[in-house]
Amino acid sequence: VAVSVSATASHPIPSTLWGQMFEDISSGDGGLYAELLQNRAFQQVTPNTTAALNAWHPVNGATLSVVADTVPVSSALPNSLQVVIPAGKTGPVGVGNEGYWGIKVTAGSTYTASFHYRFPTASAFKGSITVGLQTAIGHSLVSTPVPITAASTAWAQVNVTLRPTASASSTANNFTITLDGAAASGQTVHFALFSLFPPTFKNRPNGMRVDIATTLAEMGPSFFRLPGGNNLVSETVAQRWQWNATVGPLLSRPGRVGDWGYINTDGLGLMDYLNWCEDVGMEAIMAVWSGFALGGTSVAEASLGPYIQQAIDQINFVIGDPAKSSAAALRASLGHAAPFPLTYVEVGNEDFFASSTYTYRWHDFVTALQAEFPNIHFIATSNTFNPILSPNPLQYDVHVYQTPTWFAQNSFFYDGFERNATTYFEGEYAAISTNSSDIFGSPATGRLTFPTMQSSSGEAAFMTGLERNADIVFSASYAPLLNHVANSQWTPNLVSFDAGAVYPSTSYYVQKLFSLNRGDEYLPSTLPNPTGTLFWSVVRKTSTRQIIIKISNTVGTAAPVTFVLPFRTVASTGTAQVYLFPFTTVHDFDVWIPNRC
Ligand SMILES: O=S(=O)(O)O[C@H]1C[C@H](O)[C@@H](O)[C@@H]1CO
């Protein structure tokens, strides 16, 4: 096929086009958020139940229970771990944590451990607690004794650094806190808010896991959509994500029952998200809760006030003036007096599940928020123009989960959209199943566990259409972004990981190719056959006069294609980045440009 390319750009391509969608769906706790201990603060658990001890186990016969402490370490963290050292034990006795399906231990890395302890009964006991990392069969990788005393029943915090001299051969390791069984015979100790951090991305305190963060940063994303997705919305009004419960000291963060079947520590909170965006050079596309919970509740219009105020405070936390807003003053007190960049705020998520109440919820939220924040663009999440909303949304978030074939055949999805000043955020898209009659089914019925070359090339075809329609598509992000392979709530995902390593997918390399090879204007060219198998987009990077041609071949057979460039002078060579299965990297090739006019 011969493709003729126009020298005259049809439209600019927004710098915000390629980015990332994030929510905690086996992706924050135990993943991007670097905390290595699971259930570190016994948040949102029922005391005196086995479940409350999730991820913890006794060492050498200690008696463990989670108790509602009569003297809690903080009002946000009412539960403590009670450890009783039984009589007659010798050697280390205490408690271990298995991490998030493992703990990676690397020689030479500095691990920052901390915990709070108190003796519920004062005594003359003096001894030491040994803080360590050991393999699952008990081989010590590193340990440090810390002197303790039972002279008081008050809480004390222990901070230690651990520096293993050897790396563990697997991730089957435990974090352990032990006392000498003989010396501490009969003692009862309460513990709260444990924490174990490896080095973090850009050394941010309470920051991100380096390997996952680096993999995401290397995509060169322009935006980061947060905090969801269903995990913003939640099943009930009370369980919704609330920005103010996720900022400040970890002792002040109660955590919450997330929407994906596990408790969120909220250690990855709004300030941590914003610092992450700043460290990567992304702008947040931040959502506010919009008065609907997935269990079916819509807050009555007369009762929306407090939720609208909470959204105003959330936005003020990001961009407000510390002199005028307490939420902004809180941001300043946490180390960022200047506002963060923020252009887009999404009102809810997938509110097509509650269209009938979105009419008043959208109206009341946006009327109030736009008055407070005239420069913010608000994104609607119901189906486009159905229902009709007031004020008329100028941005919509469109989600599509479909088959690889659907994506390959729908690269013209936006070509037919009316150009009426409305712009679109393709906030979630992915080919997730080969079964068009059971998209959200299981692997047994066609659901993809990981992306494939078929799904990724289909997505690439679709993405050429997003560039062609970037006059109305301002941002697009594959979803979900991350998953822990040992504990997934959704497949496929862009990047998978476990305690030890990161596994970028074929779709990751497609997203990275588009994101790292951006133009800022679109050059019209011969249109692909919408139902064909070869798709392309041609863009120009005006700063370097580079012409960037992206091509997706959605089938496994080679297809010759010639691009006829209408320029008088063209360099004699270029580079081709080709992503072919089973390569795990993109290969650069020099290309010779014949027939230069
Ligand atoms: O079950 S779904 O509604 O399809 O869930 C999807 C849509 C929702 O926004 C996001 O949280 C989730 C996975 O990316």
Coordinates of C-alpha atoms in Angstrom, one line a residue, residues 231-488:
N231 CA -11.6 2.4 44.2
L232 CA -12.6 6.1 44.3
V233 CA -16.3 5.3 44.2
S234 CA -16.5 2.3 46.5
E235 CA -19.5 0.1 47.5
T236 CA -20.9 2.5 50.1
V237 CA -20.9 6.2 50.8
A238 CA -18.9 5.6 54.1
Q239 CA -16.2 3.6 52.3
R240 CA -15.6 6.2 49.6
W241 CA -12.0 7.4 49.1
Q242 CA -11.6 10.6 51.2
W243 CA -8.6 12.7 50.4
N244 CA -8.2 14.1 54.0
A245 CA -7.9 10.6 55.4
T246 CA -4.9 9.9 53.2
V247 CA -2.6 12.8 54.0
G248 CA -0.4 13.6 57.0
P249 CA 1.5 11.3 59.3
L250 CA 0.8 7.6 58.9
L251 CA -0.4 7.5 62.5
S252 CA -3.3 9.7 61.3
R253 CA -4.4 7.5 58.4
P254 CA -7.1 5.0 59.4
G255 CA -7.0 3.2 56.0
R256 CA -10.2 2.0 54.4
V257 CA -11.9 -1.0 52.9
G258 CA -11.1 -0.6 49.3
D259 CA -13.3 -1.6 46.4
W260 CA -11.2 -4.5 45.3
G261 CA -11.6 -6.8 48.2
Y262 CA -8.8 -5.7 50.5
I263 CA -8.0 -3.0 53.0
N264 CA -6.1 0.0 51.6
T265 CA -3.5 1.4 54.0
D266 CA -3.8 4.8 52.4
G267 CA -0.1 5.1 52.9
L268 CA -0.2 6.1 49.3
G269 CA -2.2 9.2 49.8
L270 CA -3.0 12.4 47.9
M271 CA 0.3 14.1 48.8
D272 CA 2.3 11.0 47.9
Y273 CA 0.4 10.9 44.5
L274 CA 1.2 14.5 43.9
N275 CA 4.9 14.2 44.8
W276 CA 5.1 11.1 42.5
C277 CA 3.6 13.2 39.7
E278 CA 6.1 15.9 40.3
D279 CA 9.0 13.4 40.4
V280 CA 8.0 11.9 37.0
G281 CA 6.9 15.2 35.4
M282 CA 3.2 14.2 35.1
E283 CA 0.1 16.3 35.8
A284 CA -2.6 14.7 37.9
I285 CA -6.0 14.1 36.4
M286 CA -7.7 14.0 39.7
A287 CA -11.2 12.6 40.4
V288 CA -13.5 13.8 43.2
W289 CA -16.2 11.5 44.6
S290 CA -19.5 12.5 43.0
G291 CA -22.2 11.3 45.4
F292 CA -22.8 7.8 44.1
A293 CA -21.6 4.5 45.6
L294 CA -21.4 1.3 43.5
G295 CA -23.7 -0.6 46.0
G296 CA -26.4 1.6 44.4
T297 CA -26.7 4.6 46.8
S298 CA -26.9 8.1 45.3
V299 CA -26.7 10.9 47.9
A300 CA -30.0 13.0 47.8
E301 CA -29.5 16.4 46.2
A302 CA -30.4 18.1 49.5
S303 CA -27.6 16.2 51.2
L304 CA -24.8 16.8 48.7
G305 CA -23.4 19.9 50.5
P306 CA -20.7 18.2 52.7
Y307 CA -19.5 16.1 49.8
I308 CA -19.2 19.1 47.5
Q309 CA -17.3 20.9 50.3
Q310 CA -15.0 17.9 50.7
A311 CA -14.3 18.1 46.9
I312 CA -13.6 21.8 47.2
D313 CA -11.1 21.1 50.0
Q314 CA -9.6 18.3 48.0
I315 CA -8.9 20.6 45.0
N316 CA -7.7 23.4 47.4
F317 CA -5.2 20.9 48.8
V318 CA -3.8 20.6 45.3
I319 CA -3.9 24.2 44.0
G320 CA -5.3 26.4 46.8
D321 CA -3.7 29.4 48.4
P322 CA -2.3 28.5 51.9
A323 CA -3.3 32.0 53.1
K324 CA -6.9 31.4 52.1
S325 CA -7.6 27.7 52.5
S326 CA -6.8 25.4 55.4
A327 CA -6.5 22.5 53.0
A328 CA -3.9 24.4 51.1
A329 CA -2.2 25.4 54.3
L330 CA -2.1 21.7 55.2
R331 CA -0.3 21.1 51.8
A332 CA 2.2 23.8 52.7
S333 CA 2.8 22.3 56.1
L334 CA 3.5 19.0 54.4
G335 CA 6.3 20.6 52.4
H336 CA 4.8 22.0 49.2
A337 CA 3.6 25.6 49.6
A338 CA 3.4 26.1 45.9
P339 CA 0.3 24.7 44.2
F340 CA 0.7 21.5 42.1
P341 CA -0.3 21.8 38.4
L342 CA -3.9 20.7 37.9
T343 CA -6.0 21.3 34.7
Y344 CA -8.6 18.5 34.8
V345 CA -10.9 17.3 37.6
E346 CA -13.1 14.3 36.9
V347 CA -16.5 14.3 38.6
G348 CA -17.0 10.7 39.8
N349 CA -16.2 7.6 37.7
E350 CA -18.4 5.7 35.3
D351 CA -21.5 7.6 36.4
F352 CA -23.4 5.9 33.6
F353 CA -24.1 3.4 36.4
A354 CA -26.2 6.2 38.0
S355 CA -27.2 8.5 35.1
S356 CA -30.5 9.4 36.6
T357 CA -28.9 11.0 39.6
Y358 CA -25.8 12.3 37.7
T359 CA -28.0 15.0 36.3
Y360 CA -28.3 16.7 39.6
R361 CA -25.0 15.5 41.0
W362 CA -23.0 16.8 38.0
H363 CA -25.0 20.0 38.1
D364 CA -24.5 20.7 41.8
F365 CA -20.9 19.7 42.0
V366 CA -19.8 21.5 38.9
T367 CA -21.8 24.7 39.6
A368 CA -20.1 24.9 43.0
L369 CA -16.6 23.8 41.9
Q370 CA -16.4 25.9 38.7
A371 CA -17.3 29.0 40.8
E372 CA -14.4 28.1 43.2
F373 CA -12.0 27.1 40.5
P374 CA -12.7 28.9 37.2
N375 CA -9.6 27.6 35.5
I376 CA -10.3 23.9 36.1
H377 CA -11.9 21.8 33.4
F378 CA -14.4 19.3 34.7
I379 CA -14.7 15.9 33.1
A380 CA -18.1 14.2 33.0
T381 CA -18.2 10.4 33.4
S382 CA -21.7 9.5 32.2
N383 CA -22.2 8.4 28.6
T384 CA -21.6 11.2 26.1
F385 CA -24.6 13.5 25.9
N386 CA -26.8 10.9 27.6
P387 CA -28.2 12.1 29.7
I388 CA -28.1 15.8 28.7
L389 CA -26.2 17.5 31.5
S390 CA -26.2 21.1 32.7
P391 CA -23.8 22.8 32.6
N392 CA -22.9 21.2 29.3
P393 CA -19.7 19.2 29.8
L394 CA -16.8 20.2 27.6
Q395 CA -14.9 17.0 28.5
Y396 CA -16.1 13.4 28.8
D397 CA -14.2 10.3 30.0
V398 CA -14.9 7.4 27.7
H399 CA -14.0 3.8 28.7
V400 CA -13.8 0.8 26.5
Y401 CA -12.9 -2.8 27.3
Q402 CA -13.2 -5.0 24.3
T403 CA -11.6 -7.7 22.1
P404 CA -8.4 -7.3 20.2
T405 CA -10.4 -7.5 17.0
W406 CA -12.7 -4.7 18.2
F407 CA -9.7 -2.4 18.8
A408 CA -8.2 -3.3 15.4
Q409 CA -11.5 -2.6 13.7
N410 CA -12.4 0.6 15.6
S411 CA -9.4 2.9 15.0
F412 CA -12.0 5.2 13.4
F413 CA -14.0 5.3 16.7
Y414 CA -13.6 9.1 17.0
D415 CA -13.5 10.1 13.3
G416 CA -17.3 10.4 13.3
F417 CA -17.6 12.4 16.5
E418 CA -19.2 15.8 16.0
R419 CA -16.7 18.6 16.4
N420 CA -18.7 20.7 18.8
A421 CA -16.0 21.9 21.2
T422 CA -16.4 18.8 23.3
T423 CA -13.1 17.0 24.0
Y424 CA -12.6 13.4 25.2
F425 CA -10.4 11.6 27.7
E426 CA -10.1 7.9 26.7
G427 CA -9.5 7.3 30.4
E428 CA -9.6 3.5 30.4
Y429 CA -9.1 1.2 27.4
A430 CA -7.7 -2.3 26.9
A431 CA -8.3 -5.4 24.9
I432 CA -9.2 -7.9 27.7
S433 CA -10.9 -10.9 26.1
T434 CA -11.0 -12.7 22.8
N435 CA -14.6 -13.5 23.5
S436 CA -16.9 -10.8 22.2
S437 CA -19.9 -12.2 23.9
D438 CA -18.2 -12.4 27.3
I439 CA -15.8 -9.5 27.6
F440 CA -15.5 -9.5 31.4
G441 CA -15.4 -13.3 31.7
S442 CA -12.7 -15.6 33.0
P443 CA -9.7 -17.1 31.2
A444 CA -11.8 -20.1 30.6
T445 CA -14.1 -18.1 28.4
G446 CA -11.4 -16.0 26.6
R447 CA -10.3 -13.4 29.2
L448 CA -6.7 -12.5 28.8
T449 CA -4.4 -13.0 31.8
F450 CA -1.7 -10.9 30.2
P451 CA -1.7 -8.7 27.0
T452 CA -0.7 -10.5 23.8
M453 CA 0.7 -9.3 20.5
Q454 CA -2.8 -9.6 19.1
S455 CA -4.3 -7.4 21.9
S456 CA -1.4 -5.0 21.8
S457 CA -1.3 -4.5 18.1
G458 CA -5.1 -4.0 18.2
E459 CA -4.6 -1.3 20.8
A460 CA -1.8 0.2 18.7
A461 CA -4.2 0.4 15.7
F462 CA -6.8 2.1 18.0
M463 CA -4.1 4.5 19.2
T464 CA -3.2 5.6 15.7
G465 CA -6.9 6.7 15.6
L466 CA -6.5 8.7 18.8
E467 CA -3.6 10.6 17.2
R468 CA -5.6 11.2 14.1
N469 CA -8.4 12.5 16.3
A470 CA -6.3 14.4 18.8
D471 CA -8.2 17.6 17.9
I472 CA -10.9 16.1 20.2
V473 CA -9.0 13.5 22.2
F474 CA -6.8 15.2 24.8
S475 CA -5.7 12.2 26.9
A476 CA -5.7 8.5 26.8
S477 CA -4.6 5.8 29.2
Y478 CA -4.6 2.0 29.2
A479 CA -6.2 0.4 32.2
P480 CA -5.5 -1.1 34.7
L481 CA -1.9 0.0 35.0
L482 CA -0.4 -2.5 37.5
N483 CA -1.1 -5.8 39.2
H484 CA 0.6 -8.1 41.7
V485 CA 0.6 -11.5 40.0
A486 CA 0.0 -13.2 43.3
N487 CA -3.1 -11.2 44.1
S488 CA -4.9 -9.9 41.0

